[in-house]
């Protein structure tokens, strides 16, 4: 299941969050004490084994809490496999595609709402196959020889059906022990019983436990399909030297003074995580400690496994982690830097590294181990500040770790960092603000309506160096029109050709071009500029995704005249590169890649090579050519490399390869921009001048 919407009420500082949509990888942004952690912890109430504490109930809502209140509720979308499992168990029900799960302060169990799906609430013996199971056990007991039969206790069959798998398993284990104890001498009885008991796991799966169709469905979902919320908040630090004697005492429940040799260590759980990633058994280590050759082999193997599991999330030069066994039953964690040329430097104990390094290392150890140990799949991970204390480079390493987990899990996390924002799509980015007067948290789905201070990390992520100019409205009102473009290459081409053409008739010199970070940041970036006083236009590729961006912008108050798409003579062009004729662009491609791919057998491309691919744009054709030659080491075609080559040649005035047709085609896009600006000015003037009666 995937969480699509949620609502939190009467939980700590949150009166009512309202209905909030979330994506598969969603970030909560907000200042300290705005309520981000509260939201994550409220969602854990949807775990089937969670409990609502009276201390978590909102003090200001005493009157409302006199009635049953849904503290947390979530709308979950089922995947095809989950829908099929329900259909197989309940063939008479219509397809269930979504389920609302909620918890109240009065009911100890989590509850389910199936919307408009009609489900019977009347008792049904046909549905309740617990009776069939009881009958099977009774038939077995009735055929046991009388001296044994009269001693068999079958009271459990007269009680209510077990509500959980554990309860059923324990019940069957007790009955199994009873049969073996009473009929141990009768092989026929034991043989018949083994036929039943060997399939004990499948027996429970086939029980629709409940006296009504609704209760049976709820119990089936609780046992088989209920989503898991896994909360990560406390990341302990590893220091370097581990006293194994103290660690073993801790694992046996004996509280040590400290697990760290010389330096105090936080908790045994972090050591367990380190050993888990290394696949190191402490008992095995003790066995081989007196045999040097076996000890060296074991530590070499575990060190290699530990390094392999940590490096995928480690940005910068890779590290090698070595575990060393020292006198006194001390295990040391030794770190080395591994450089691209294969050299190894900076070898030393972990506790000699910088605090940021130790924290980063410890976070990756703890998080990687906890997620791998749990074999997380289709879980909902809740992370509170996963990037605290990390350098932006290492934050990108954590971001890669989260993106990999997001393939099979849903991830909701709180952060202050612009480097931990991966997606600006509404629902994947939410802001949390605190109303200081009422001390209540508010969650914004349309995050661009939050206050500027809350938005700061988002703004830095959207357009890093322009934040100060964006939030100063006076600058916006007194500035030239702003042209938002989708990529840095669009900005580079437009500025370079504007300088190159030097056409006074266009009256566009210099252009005020603002590149978005990527396509999904065009929408909010444009709204931010417009909201802060800038006369804003948006120049878009002629693709389906860009047309969707245009539609969303117009929904948010932009006029159609402010949407500009690449075109030539009224005909759409997919990207800015399509304004450059093929021969000119191929010259830059061939010049760039002749050097880069000389050893891989690169041959100059021609127009015929492009035409053979049959794609809509020159970039799509080149991407296809590069894809077909990946086995030769061509990797991916980099359009930004070509852009930089062309713009550099323009700056150096070495532009013989650029034809007059390419120049004219760029003039046409400048004319189109200028015309749209004039049209918009006329519309604004007409609407601002009062009409005479």
C-alpha positions in Angstrom: 0.0 0.0 0.0 1.0 3.6 -0.6 -0.1 6.5 1.5 -1.8 9.1 -0.8 -3.5 11.4 1.7 -3.4 11.9 5.5 -5.0 14.0 8.2 -3.9 14.5 11.8 -6.2 16.0 14.5 -5.9 16.7 18.2 -2.3 15.4 18.4 0.0 17.5 20.5 0.4 20.9 18.8 -1.8 20.0 15.8 -5.5 20.9 16.0 -6.2 19.8 12.4 -3.7 19.4 9.6 -6.4 19.3 7.0 -6.3 16.7 4.2 -2.7 16.5 2.9 -1.6 14.7 -0.3 1.8 13.0 -0.3 4.0 11.4 -3.0 6.3 8.4 -2.7 9.3 10.6 -1.7 8.0 13.5 0.3 9.9 16.1 2.3 8.5 18.2 5.1 10.2 21.7 5.4 9.8 24.0 8.3 11.6 26.0 11.0 12.5 24.5 14.4 9.5 23.6 16.5 7.1 24.1 13.6 5.7 20.6 14.1 7.6 18.4 11.5 8.5 15.7 14.0 5.0 15.8 15.4 3.6 15.0 12.0 5.9 12.0 11.5 5.2 10.6 15.0 1.4 11.1 14.5 1.6 8.9 11.4 3.1 6.0 13.4 -0.3 5.8 15.1 -1.5 4.1 12.0 0.7 1.0 12.8 -1.5 -1.8 13.9 0.4 -2.3 17.1 0.6 1.4 18.1 -1.2 3.0 21.1 -2.4 6.5 21.6 -1.1 8.0 24.8 -3.2 10.6 26.8 0.0 12.7 26.9 -0.2 13.0 23.1 -3.7 14.5 23.1 -3.9 18.2 22.3 -4.6 20.1 25.6 -6.6 22.9 23.8 -9.1 20.4 22.4 -10.5 18.9 25.6 -14.1 19.5 24.6 -13.7 17.8 21.2 -11.9 14.9 22.7 -15.0 14.0 24.8 -16.2 12.4 21.6 -14.3 9.9 19.5 -11.8 11.8 17.3 -9.7 10.3 14.5 -6.2 11.3 15.7 -4.5 10.1 12.5 -6.1 8.8 9.3 -4.6 7.9 5.9 -6.0 7.1 2.5 -4.0 4.2 1.1 -3.8 3.0 -2.5 -3.6 -0.7 -3.1 -1.3 -2.2 -5.8 -2.5 -4.9 -8.2 -1.1 -7.7 -6.1 -2.9 -6.5 -3.0 -6.2 -6.1 -4.8 -5.8 -9.6 -6.3 -5.2 -11.1 -2.8 -8.4 -9.6 -1.5 -10.3 -10.7 -4.6 -9.2 -14.3 -4.2 -10.2 -14.3 -0.5 -13.5 -12.4 -1.0 -14.7 -13.1 -4.5 -18.2 -11.7 -3.9 -16.8 -8.2 -3.1 -16.4 -5.5 -5.7 -12.7 -4.5 -6.3 -11.2 -2.6 -3.4 -8.7 -0.1 -4.7 -8.3 2.3 -1.7 -8.6 1.9 2.1 -8.8 4.5 4.8 -7.0 3.5 8.0 -7.5 5.5 11.1 -6.9 5.5 14.9 -9.0 7.2 17.5 -8.3 8.0 21.2 -11.1 5.7 22.4 -10.6 2.4 20.4 -7.5 0.4 21.2 -7.5 -1.1 17.7 -6.7 0.5 14.3 -9.9 0.8 12.2 -10.7 0.5 8.5 -13.1 2.4 6.2 -13.8 0.9 2.7 -15.8 3.9 1.4 -18.7 3.0 -0.9 -17.8 -0.7 -1.2 -20.8 -2.8 0.0 -19.7 -5.2 2.7 -22.1 -7.3 4.8 -22.2 -6.8 8.5 -24.4 -9.8 9.2 -23.2 -13.1 10.6 -22.4 -15.7 8.0 -21.5 -19.3 8.9 -20.4 -19.9 5.2 -17.9 -17.1 5.5 -16.7 -18.0 9.0 -14.7 -21.2 8.2 -13.4 -21.4 11.8 -16.4 -23.8 12.3 -15.0 -26.0 9.5 -11.7 -26.1 11.2 -13.3 -27.0 14.6 -15.2 -29.8 12.9 -12.0 -31.2 11.4 -10.3 -31.3 14.8 -13.4 -32.8 16.5 -13.5 -35.6 13.8 -9.8 -36.3 14.5 -10.3 -36.5 18.2 -13.4 -38.7 17.9 -11.4 -41.4 16.1 -8.7 -41.5 18.9 -8.9 -44.6 21.2 -11.1 -43.9 24.1 -8.4 -44.0 26.9 -6.6 -41.2 25.1 -9.7 -39.3 23.8 -11.2 -38.7 27.3 -7.9 -37.0 28.4 -7.7 -34.6 25.4 -8.6 -31.0 26.4 -10.5 -29.3 23.6 -11.8 -26.2 25.5 -9.9 -23.9 23.1 -12.3 -25.0 20.3 -15.2 -23.5 22.3 -13.7 -20.0 22.6 -13.7 -17.2 20.1 -11.6 -17.6 16.9 -8.0 -16.3 17.4 -7.6 -12.8 16.0 -3.9 -13.0 15.1 -1.5 -15.5 13.6 0.6 -15.6 16.8 -2.4 -16.5 18.9 -3.4 -19.2 16.5 0.2 -20.6 16.3 0.5 -20.7 20.1 -2.8 -22.4 20.5 -1.9 -25.1 17.9 1.5 -25.6 19.5 -0.1 -26.3 22.9 -2.5 -28.8 21.4 0.3 -30.4 19.4 2.3 -30.9 22.6 -0.8 -32.4 24.3 -1.3 -34.9 21.5 2.3 -36.1 21.5 2.2 -36.4 25.3 -1.0 -38.4 25.5 -0.6 -40.5 22.3 3.1 -41.0 22.1 2.8 -44.8 22.0 0.1 -44.8 19.3 1.9 -44.3 15.9 -1.4 -44.3 14.0 -2.8 -41.3 16.0 0.5 -39.4 15.7 0.6 -40.1 12.0 -3.0 -38.8 11.4 -2.2 -35.7 13.6 1.0 -34.9 11.6 -1.1 -34.7 8.4 -3.1 -31.9 10.0 -0.3 -30.1 11.9 2.3 -30.0 9.1 0.1 -27.5 7.3 -0.4 -25.3 10.3 0.8 -22.1 8.5 -1.6 -22.5 5.6 -4.5 -23.4 7.9 -4.5 -19.9 9.4 -4.2 -18.3 5.9 -7.4 -20.1 4.9 -9.3 -19.0 8.0 -11.5 -16.0 7.4 -11.5 -15.2 11.1 -14.6 -13.2 12.0 -18.4 -13.7 12.2 -19.2 -11.2 9.5 -17.9 -10.4 6.1 -16.6 -7.0 7.3 -14.8 -8.4 10.4 -13.3 -11.2 8.2 -12.0 -8.6 5.7 -10.6 -6.3 8.4 -8.8 -9.1 10.1 -7.4 -10.4 6.8 -6.1 -6.9 5.9 -4.6 -6.4 9.4 -2.8 -9.8 9.2 -1.7 -9.7 5.5 -1.7 -6.2 4.1 -1.6 -3.6 6.8 1.2 -1.1 6.0 4.2 -0.6 8.2 5.4 2.8 9.4 9.1 2.6 10.3 10.3 5.7 12.3 14.0 6.7 12.4 15.0 9.6 14.6 17.9 8.8 16.9 21.2 8.3 15.1 24.0 7.2 17.5 27.7 7.9 16.9 30.5 5.3 16.6 33.8 6.5 18.1 36.4 3.9 17.2 37.4 1.3 19.9 34.8 -1.2 21.1 35.3 -3.2 24.3 33.8 -6.6 23.4 33.6 -7.7 27.0 31.3 -4.7 27.8 29.4 -5.3 24.6 28.7 -8.9 25.4 27.5 -7.9 28.9 25.1 -5.4 27.3 23.7 -8.1 25.0 23.0 -10.2 28.0 21.1 -7.4 29.8 24.0 -6.4 32.1 24.3 -2.6 31.9 27.9 -1.6 31.4 29.4 1.8 32.3 30.3 2.3 28.7 30.8 0.2 25.6 33.7 2.3 24.2 37.3 1.5 25.2 38.6 4.7 26.8 35.8 6.8 25.2 32.2 6.2 26.2 29.9 4.7 23.6 26.2 5.4 23.1 24.3 2.1 22.8 24.9 -1.6 22.0 22.4 -1.3 19.1 24.9 0.7 17.1 27.6 -1.9 17.6 25.1 -4.6 16.6 24.4 -2.6 13.4 28.1 -2.4 12.6 28.5 -6.1 13.1 25.4 -6.9 11.1 26.7 -5.0 8.0 30.1 -6.8 8.4 28.3 -10.1 9.0 30.5 -10.6 12.1 29.5 -13.0 14.8 31.2 -12.0 18.1 31.1 -15.6 19.3 32.9 -16.7 16.2 35.4 -14.0 16.7 36.1 -15.4 20.2 36.6 -18.9 18.8 39.3 -17.8 16.3 41.0 -15.2 18.5 43.7 -17.6 19.6 44.4 -18.8 16.0 46.1 -15.9 14.1 45.6 -17.3 10.6 41.8 -17.9 11.1 41.5 -14.5 12.9 43.1 -12.6 10.0 40.9 -14.4 7.4 37.7 -13.6 9.4 38.6 -9.9 9.9 39.6 -9.5 6.3 36.3 -11.0 5.1 34.2 -8.9 7.4 36.1 -5.7 6.7 35.6 -6.2 2.9 31.8 -6.8 3.4 31.5 -3.7 5.6 33.3 -1.5 3.1 31.1 -2.8 0.2 27.9 -2.1 2.0 28.9 1.4 3.1 30.5 2.9 -0.1 27.3 3.1 -2.3 26.0 5.9 0.1 29.5 7.5 0.6 30.2 10.5 -1.7 33.7 11.7 -2.5 36.6 9.3 -2.5 35.7 5.8 -1.3 36.7 4.6 2.1 38.0 1.3 3.3 36.9 0.1 6.7 39.2 -2.3 8.5 38.3 -4.2 11.8 41.3 -4.9 13.9 41.5 -7.2 17.0 43.6 -5.9 19.8 44.7 -7.3 23.2 42.2 -7.0 26.0 39.4 -8.1 23.7 39.2 -4.7 22.0 37.9 -4.3 18.4 39.1 -1.2 16.6 37.4 0.5 13.6 40.2 1.8 11.3 39.3 4.0 8.3 41.4 4.7 5.2 40.8 7.0 2.2 40.9 5.2 -1.2 41.7 7.5 -4.1 40.8 7.2 -7.8 44.4 6.2 -8.7 44.3 3.3 -6.2 46.4 4.9 -3.5 45.4 4.6 0.1 46.0 7.4 2.6 44.9 8.8 6.0 44.7 5.4 7.7 43.8 5.7 11.4 41.2 5.1 14.1 37.7 6.3 13.5 37.8 8.3 16.7 40.6 10.5 15.3 38.4 11.7 12.4 36.4 14.9 12.5 33.1 15.0 14.2 31.2 15.4 10.9 33.0 12.4 9.5 32.2 10.2 12.5 28.6 11.3 12.4 28.2 10.6 8.7 29.9 7.2 9.1 27.6 6.3 12.0 24.5 7.5 10.3 25.1 5.4 7.3 26.0 2.3 9.4 22.8 2.7 11.5 20.4 3.5 8.8 21.7 1.0 6.3 21.7 -1.8 8.9 18.3 -1.1 10.2 16.7 -1.0 6.7 18.6 -4.1 5.4 17.9 -6.1 8.6 14.2 -5.3 8.4 14.2 -6.3 4.7 12.0 -3.2 4.1 9.6 -3.7 1.3 6.4 -1.7 0.8 7.1 0.0 4.1 6.5 3.7 4.8 9.8 5.1 6.2 9.6 8.2 8.5 12.9 10.0 8.9 13.5 13.0 11.2 16.4 15.1 10.0 18.4 12.4 8.2 21.0 15.0 7.0 21.8 16.7 10.3 25.5 17.7 10.7 26.3 16.5 7.1 28.2 18.4 4.5 26.2 19.0 1.3 28.3 16.4 -0.5 27.4 13.8 2.0 23.8 14.9 2.0 23.7 13.9 -1.7 25.0 10.5 -0.6 22.1 10.2 1.9 19.8 11.3 -0.9 21.0 8.5 -3.1 20.3 6.1 -0.3 16.8 7.4 0.1 16.1 7.3 -3.6 17.2 3.7 -3.8 14.8 2.8 -0.9 12.0 4.7 -2.5 11.8 2.2 -5.3 10.1 -0.3 -3.0 9.1 1.9 -0.1 7.5 5.2 0.5 9.6 7.8 2.3 8.5 10.8 4.3 11.2 12.9 6.0 11.7 16.2 7.7 14.7 18.4 6.8 16.0 22.0 6.9 18.5 21.4 4.0 18.0 22.6 0.4 20.3 19.8 -0.6 17.8 17.2 0.7 15.0 18.4 -1.5 14.7 16.1 -4.5 11.3 16.9 -6.0 9.3 20.2 -6.1 6.1 18.5 -7.2 3.2 19.5 -4.9 2.7 16.6 -2.6 6.3 15.6 -2.6 7.3 18.9 -0.9 5.3 20.2 2.0 6.0 23.0 4.4 5.0 23.2 8.1 4.5 26.5 9.9 3.7 27.2 13.5 1.0 29.7 14.5 2.7 31.2 17.5 -0.4 32.8 18.9 -2.4 29.5 19.0 0.7 27.3 19.1 -0.7 25.2 16.3 1.0 23.7 13.2 -0.2 24.3 9.7 0.8 22.2 6.7 0.9 23.8 3.2 0.3 21.7 0.2 0.7 24.7 -2.1 4.0 25.4 -0.4 4.7 28.6 -2.3 2.1 30.4 -0.2 4.1 29.8 3.0 6.1 32.7 4.5 9.4 33.7 3.1 11.5 32.4 6.0 9.9 29.0 5.9 10.5 28.9 2.2 14.2 29.8 2.4 15.7 26.3 1.9 13.2 25.7 -1.0 14.2 28.9 -2.7 17.9 28.1 -2.4 17.2 24.7 -3.9 15.1 26.2 -6.7 17.5 29.0 -7.6 20.4 29.2 -5.3 22.0 32.6 -5.9 18.8 34.5 -6.7 17.1 34.2 -3.3 17.9 37.7 -2.1 16.6 39.3 -5.3 13.5 37.2 -5.4 12.2 38.2 -1.9 12.9 41.9 -2.4 9.7 43.1 -4.0 11.1 46.5 -4.8 13.7 44.9 -7.1 10.9 43.0 -8.9 8.7 46.0 -9.6 11.7 47.9 -11.0 13.2 45.1 -13.1 13.0 44.2 -16.8 10.6 41.3 -17.6 11.9 38.0 -16.4 12.0 35.0 -18.8 12.0 31.7 -16.9 13.6 28.8 -18.9 13.6 25.1 -18.1 17.4 24.4 -18.1 20.8 26.1 -17.8 21.4 25.3 -21.5 18.4 27.4 -22.5 19.8 30.3 -20.6 23.3 29.9 -22.0 22.1 29.7 -25.6 19.7 32.7 -25.3 22.3 34.9 -23.6 25.1 33.9 -26.0 23.1 34.4 -29.2 21.7 37.7 -27.9 25.3 38.9 -27.6 26.2 37.3 -31.0 23.4 38.8 -33.1 23.6 42.4 -31.6 20.3 43.2 -33.4 19.1 46.7 -32.2 15.7 46.0 -33.8 14.9 43.3 -31.2 15.3 45.7 -28.2 16.1 42.7 -26.0 19.6 43.5 -24.9 20.4 42.3 -22.3 17.9 39.6 -21.7 16.8 38.9 -18.1 16.9 35.1 -18.3 16.4 33.0 -15.1 17.2 29.2 -15.5 15.1 26.8 -13.4 16.9 24.0 -11.6 14.9 21.4 -13.6 11.5 21.0 -15.2 9.6 20.3 -12.0 10.9 23.6 -10.5 9.6 25.8 -13.3 6.1 26.0 -11.8 7.0 27.2 -8.3 9.9 29.4 -9.5 7.7 31.2 -11.9 5.0 31.8 -9.2 7.6 33.0 -6.7 8.9 35.7 -9.2 5.4 36.7 -10.1 4.3 37.0 -6.5 7.3 39.2 -5.7 6.5 41.8 -8.3 8.4 40.6 -11.5 6.7 40.8 -14.9 7.2 37.1 -15.6 7.2 35.0 -18.8 7.9 31.3 -19.2 9.8 29.9 -22.2 9.1 26.2 -22.6 10.0 23.2 -24.6 7.3 21.8 -26.9 6.8 18.6 -25.0 3.9 17.0 -23.2 5.5 17.6 -19.8 6.1 21.3 -20.6 2.5 21.7 -21.8 1.4 20.3 -18.5 3.5 22.9 -16.8 1.9 25.6 -18.9 -1.6 24.4 -17.9 -0.7 24.4 -14.2 0.7 27.9 -14.4 -2.4 29.2 -16.0 -4.4 27.5 -13.3 -2.3 29.6 -10.8 -3.1 32.9 -12.5 -0.7 33.2 -15.4 -2.1 34.4 -18.7 -1.7 32.4 -21.9 0.3 35.2 -23.5 2.9 34.7 -20.8 3.5 31.1 -22.0 6.0 30.9 -24.8 6.9 27.7 -26.6 9.8 27.1 -29.0 8.6 27.4 -32.6 9.7 28.3 -36.1 7.3 29.9 -38.6 4.4 28.8 -36.4 5.5 25.2 -36.3 6.5 23.7 -32.9 10.1 22.9 -32.1 10.8 20.5 -29.3 13.8 22.2 -27.7 16.1 25.2 -28.2 18.7 23.0 -30.0 16.1 22.7 -32.9 16.7 26.4 -33.6 20.2 25.4 -34.8 20.3 23.8 -38.2 21.6 20.2 -38.3 24.9 20.9 -40.0 25.8 23.7 -37.5 24.9 21.6 -34.5 26.7 18.5 -35.9 29.8 20.5 -36.4 29.9 21.2 -32.6 29.1 17.6 -31.8 31.8 16.2 -34.1 34.4 18.7 -32.8 33.5 17.9 -29.1 33.4 14.1 -29.4 36.2 13.6 -31.9 38.6 14.2 -29.0 36.5 12.6 -26.2 35.8 9.4 -28.1 38.9 9.1 -30.4 39.9 5.7 -28.8 36.3 4.4 -29.1 36.2 4.6 -32.8 34.1 7.8 -33.1 33.3 8.7 -36.7 31.9 12.1 -37.7 28.1 12.1 -37.8 26.1 13.4 -40.8 22.5 14.6 -41.4 21.8 11.2 -42.9 22.8 9.5 -39.6 20.2 11.7 -37.8 17.4 11.2 -40.3 17.8 7.4 -40.0 16.7 7.5 -36.4 13.4 9.2 -37.3 12.9 11.1 -34.0 11.2 14.5 -33.6 14.2 16.5 -32.5 18.0 16.5 -33.0 18.6 15.8 -29.4 16.3 12.7 -29.5 18.2 11.4 -32.6 21.6 11.9 -30.9 20.4 10.2 -27.7 19.4 7.2 -29.8 22.8 7.1 -31.6 24.6 7.2 -28.3 22.4 4.6 -26.8 23.1 2.2 -29.6 26.9 2.7 -29.1 27.0 2.4 -25.3 28.8 -1.0 -25.7 31.7 1.0 -27.3 32.0 3.3 -24.3 30.0 6.2 -25.5 28.0 6.5 -22.3 25.2 9.2 -22.6 25.0 12.1 -25.0 25.7 15.3 -23.0 23.8 18.3 -24.6 25.3 20.7 -22.1 28.8 19.9 -23.4 27.7 20.9 -26.9 26.1 24.0 -25.5 29.3 25.0 -23.7 31.3 24.5 -26.9 29.0 26.7 -29.0 28.8 29.4 -26.4 32.5 29.4 -25.9 33.1 29.8 -29.7 30.6 32.8 -29.7 32.5 34.4 -26.9 35.8 33.9 -28.8 34.1 35.2 -32.0 35.1 32.0 -33.8 31.6 31.5 -35.3 32.3 30.6 -38.9 30.5 27.3 -38.5 27.2 29.1 -37.6 25.1 29.8 -40.7 22.9 32.7 -41.4 19.8 30.4 -41.2 20.7 29.5 -37.6 21.0 33.2 -36.8 17.7 34.0 -38.4 16.0 31.2 -36.5 17.3 32.6 -33.2 16.1 36.0 -34.2 12.6 34.6 -34.6 12.5 33.4 -31.0 13.7 36.8 -29.7 11.0 38.5 -31.8 8.4 36.1 -30.4 9.5 36.9 -26.8 9.4 40.7 -27.6 5.9 40.4 -29.1 4.5 38.5 -26.1 5.9 41.2 -23.8 4.2 43.9 -25.8 0.9 42.0 -25.9 1.0 41.5 -22.1 1.8 45.2 -21.6 -1.3 46.1 -23.7 -3.5 43.7 -21.7 -2.3 45.2 -18.4 -2.8 48.7 -19.7 -6.3 48.0 -20.9 -7.4 46.4 -17.6 -5.8 49.2 -15.5 -7.4 52.2 -17.3 -10.9 52.9 -16.0 -13.5 53.0 -18.8 -15.6 56.2 -19.3 -19.3 55.9 -18.9 
